[in-house]
Amino acid sequence: MNTKDDCIFCKIVASEIPSVKVYEDSVVLAFMDIGPISDGHTLVIPKEHVEKLDQCRPELMAQVGQAVVKVANAVSKAIPSDGYNVLCNNGISAGQLVDHMHFHIIPRNTDDGVFNRWPAYEYPQGKAQKLAEKIKEYL
Ligand code: 5GP
Ligand code: ZN
């Protein structure tokens, strides 16, 4: 787990390490992923160090969200693709390797094989309602 001080994305924000930038304002930065899973794979981050989505102030998330829309629009027009995924991994089990919240914008084409598996299953009777009640306790 990395802290703010050794955070690679904070270093990119501070231009201490290089990146290929596509969009920047006072709050948000978007840059090309160094290990793309499709051409045009772009990351959108808040400049402020926030580890996970649930730790992000709603006002900041609103600004990040606006940039995600803007960049997704540009990426989908610029890159030959018929779709895109927007992905925010939170926590190691969810595949988060960099502990600075980020949104992947991943251009997609039919049958590109980038994500093939969506392991959907059915809830037994009543389980969805039970889980929803539990979630609502924390809202
Ligand atoms: P995560 O697995 O945390 O959701 O995704 C982290 C992403 O950051 C990965 O797709 C990885 O390729 C990208 N990444 C990691 N280090 C760097 C870097 O130094 N520069 C850039 N541009 N991307 C990085
Ligand atoms: Zn950071």
Short mmCIF file of C-alpha atoms and ligand atoms in Angstrom, two decimals:
data_model
loop_
_atom_site.label_atom_id
_atom_site.label_comp_id
_atom_site.label_asym_id
_atom_site.label_seq_id
_atom_site.Cartn_x
_atom_site.Cartn_y
_atom_site.Cartn_z
CA MET A 1 0.00 0.00 0.00
CA ASN A 2 1.41 3.40 -0.89
CA THR A 3 0.94 6.59 1.09
CA LYS A 4 0.60 10.14 -0.19
CA ASP A 5 4.38 10.58 0.09
CA ASP A 6 5.32 7.67 -2.14
CA CYS A 7 2.25 7.86 -4.38
CA ILE A 8 3.17 7.55 -8.04
CA PHE A 9 0.11 9.53 -9.17
CA CYS A 10 0.91 12.39 -6.76
CA LYS A 11 4.37 12.41 -8.32
CA ILE A 12 2.78 12.62 -11.78
CA VAL A 13 0.61 15.53 -10.60
CA ALA A 14 3.75 17.27 -9.29
CA SER A 15 5.58 16.51 -12.59
CA GLU A 16 8.23 14.66 -10.58
CA ILE A 17 7.76 11.77 -12.98
CA PRO A 18 6.69 12.20 -16.59
CA SER A 19 3.30 11.37 -18.06
CA VAL A 20 1.52 11.87 -21.35
CA LYS A 21 -1.21 14.30 -20.37
CA VAL A 22 -4.49 14.70 -22.23
CA TYR A 23 -6.42 17.08 -19.95
CA GLU A 24 -5.66 19.21 -16.93
CA ASP A 25 -7.42 21.82 -14.84
CA SER A 26 -6.84 23.07 -11.31
CA VAL A 27 -8.52 20.00 -9.76
CA VAL A 28 -8.19 17.11 -12.21
CA LEU A 29 -5.56 15.47 -14.41
CA ALA A 30 -6.06 12.96 -17.23
CA PHE A 31 -3.13 11.07 -18.77
CA MET A 32 -2.37 8.01 -20.84
CA ASP A 33 -2.06 4.73 -18.93
CA ILE A 34 1.51 3.43 -19.12
CA GLY A 35 0.23 -0.16 -19.43
CA PRO A 36 -2.81 0.14 -21.68
CA ILE A 37 -5.25 -2.72 -22.17
CA SER A 38 -6.53 -1.04 -25.34
CA ASP A 39 -5.29 1.85 -27.49
CA GLY A 40 -6.35 5.16 -25.93
CA HIS A 41 -6.62 3.75 -22.36
CA THR A 42 -6.69 6.93 -20.28
CA LEU A 43 -6.73 7.63 -16.53
CA VAL A 44 -8.62 10.48 -14.87
CA ILE A 45 -7.55 11.44 -11.33
CA PRO A 46 -8.15 14.18 -8.80
CA LYS A 47 -4.93 16.13 -8.18
CA GLU A 48 -5.61 15.77 -4.47
CA HIS A 49 -4.55 12.44 -2.97
CA VAL A 50 -7.71 10.44 -2.29
CA GLU A 51 -7.30 6.70 -1.88
CA LYS A 52 -10.75 5.37 -2.65
CA LEU A 53 -14.06 6.48 -4.12
CA ASP A 54 -15.86 6.24 -0.76
CA GLN A 55 -13.27 8.60 0.75
CA CYS A 56 -13.78 11.26 -1.92
CA ARG A 57 -15.63 14.43 -0.97
CA PRO A 58 -18.81 14.66 -3.07
CA GLU A 59 -17.81 18.14 -4.34
CA LEU A 60 -14.46 16.77 -5.54
CA MET A 61 -16.13 13.73 -7.08
CA ALA A 62 -18.48 16.04 -8.96
CA GLN A 63 -15.48 17.74 -10.56
CA VAL A 64 -13.77 14.43 -11.32
CA GLY A 65 -17.06 13.20 -12.80
CA GLN A 66 -17.26 16.20 -15.11
CA ALA A 67 -13.74 15.49 -16.34
CA VAL A 68 -14.54 11.79 -16.84
CA VAL A 69 -17.46 12.77 -19.10
CA LYS A 70 -15.29 15.26 -21.00
CA VAL A 71 -12.40 12.85 -21.50
CA ALA A 72 -14.65 9.86 -22.31
CA ASN A 73 -16.27 11.99 -24.99
CA ALA A 74 -12.88 12.91 -26.50
CA VAL A 75 -11.43 9.40 -26.25
CA SER A 76 -14.47 7.78 -27.85
CA LYS A 77 -14.33 10.25 -30.74
CA ALA A 78 -10.56 10.05 -31.20
CA ILE A 79 -10.07 6.29 -30.94
CA PRO A 80 -11.67 3.88 -33.40
CA SER A 81 -13.99 2.01 -31.03
CA ASP A 82 -17.63 1.12 -30.66
CA GLY A 83 -17.75 1.44 -26.88
CA TYR A 84 -15.73 2.04 -23.75
CA ASN A 85 -15.56 0.96 -20.11
CA VAL A 86 -15.19 3.37 -17.22
CA LEU A 87 -13.63 1.53 -14.33
CA CYS A 88 -12.66 2.54 -10.80
CA ASN A 89 -10.94 -0.24 -8.87
CA ASN A 90 -11.13 0.17 -5.11
CA GLY A 91 -8.99 -2.00 -2.84
CA ILE A 92 -6.47 -4.71 -3.64
CA SER A 93 -9.12 -7.42 -4.09
CA ALA A 94 -10.77 -5.24 -6.73
CA GLY A 95 -7.50 -4.81 -8.60
CA GLN A 96 -6.45 -1.39 -7.26
CA LEU A 97 -2.66 -1.27 -7.53
CA VAL A 98 -2.24 2.49 -7.17
CA ASP A 99 -3.85 3.85 -4.00
CA HIS A 100 -4.81 7.17 -5.53
CA MET A 101 -8.38 7.10 -6.83
CA HIS A 102 -8.52 6.93 -10.61
CA PHE A 103 -10.99 6.25 -13.36
CA HIS A 104 -9.89 4.12 -16.30
CA ILE A 105 -11.42 5.00 -19.65
CA ILE A 106 -10.91 1.94 -21.82
CA PRO A 107 -11.92 2.03 -25.49
CA ARG A 108 -13.65 -1.17 -26.62
CA ASN A 109 -14.50 -2.93 -29.82
CA THR A 110 -16.82 -5.88 -30.35
CA ASP A 111 -14.99 -9.18 -29.82
CA ASP A 112 -11.78 -7.43 -28.72
CA GLY A 113 -11.47 -9.94 -25.87
CA VAL A 114 -10.39 -7.27 -23.35
CA PHE A 115 -12.94 -8.34 -20.72
CA ASN A 116 -14.61 -11.65 -21.45
CA ARG A 117 -15.86 -12.63 -18.04
CA TRP A 118 -18.80 -11.15 -16.12
CA PRO A 119 -19.52 -13.82 -13.52
CA ALA A 120 -23.20 -13.09 -12.95
CA TYR A 121 -25.35 -15.36 -10.78
CA GLU A 122 -28.84 -15.26 -9.27
CA TYR A 123 -29.71 -14.39 -5.67
CA PRO A 124 -31.77 -16.94 -3.78
CA GLN A 125 -35.26 -15.72 -2.82
CA GLY A 126 -35.14 -12.75 -0.38
CA LYS A 127 -31.36 -12.24 -0.33
CA ALA A 128 -31.29 -9.09 -2.50
CA GLN A 129 -33.87 -7.45 -0.19
CA LYS A 130 -31.86 -8.44 2.93
CA LEU A 131 -28.63 -7.05 1.53
CA ALA A 132 -30.39 -3.86 0.39
CA GLU A 133 -31.72 -3.31 3.94
CA LYS A 134 -28.19 -3.68 5.32
CA ILE A 135 -26.75 -1.22 2.79
CA LYS A 136 -29.51 1.30 3.54
CA GLU A 137 -28.51 1.34 7.22
CA TYR A 138 -25.30 3.08 6.19
CA LEU A 139 -26.77 5.67 3.83
P1 5GP B 1 -5.31 0.03 -10.91
O1 5GP B 1 -4.93 -1.42 -11.07
O2 5GP B 1 -4.77 0.62 -9.63
O3 5GP B 1 -6.78 0.28 -11.09
O4 5GP B 1 -4.65 0.78 -12.12
C1 5GP B 1 -3.46 1.46 -12.05
C2 5GP B 1 -3.10 1.84 -13.46
O5 5GP B 1 -2.07 2.78 -13.41
C3 5GP B 1 -2.61 0.65 -14.31
O6 5GP B 1 -3.41 0.51 -15.46
C4 5GP B 1 -1.17 1.04 -14.64
O7 5GP B 1 -0.78 0.67 -15.95
C5 5GP B 1 -1.18 2.54 -14.46
N1 5GP B 1 0.10 3.09 -14.03
C6 5GP B 1 0.87 2.64 -13.01
N2 5GP B 1 1.97 3.39 -12.89
C7 5GP B 1 1.90 4.33 -13.87
C8 5GP B 1 2.77 5.40 -14.24
O8 5GP B 1 3.84 5.63 -13.68
N3 5GP B 1 2.36 6.16 -15.28
C9 5GP B 1 1.19 5.93 -15.93
N4 5GP B 1 0.89 6.75 -16.93
N5 5GP B 1 0.35 4.95 -15.60
C10 5GP B 1 0.71 4.15 -14.57
ZN ZN B 2 -1.58 10.27 -4.60
#
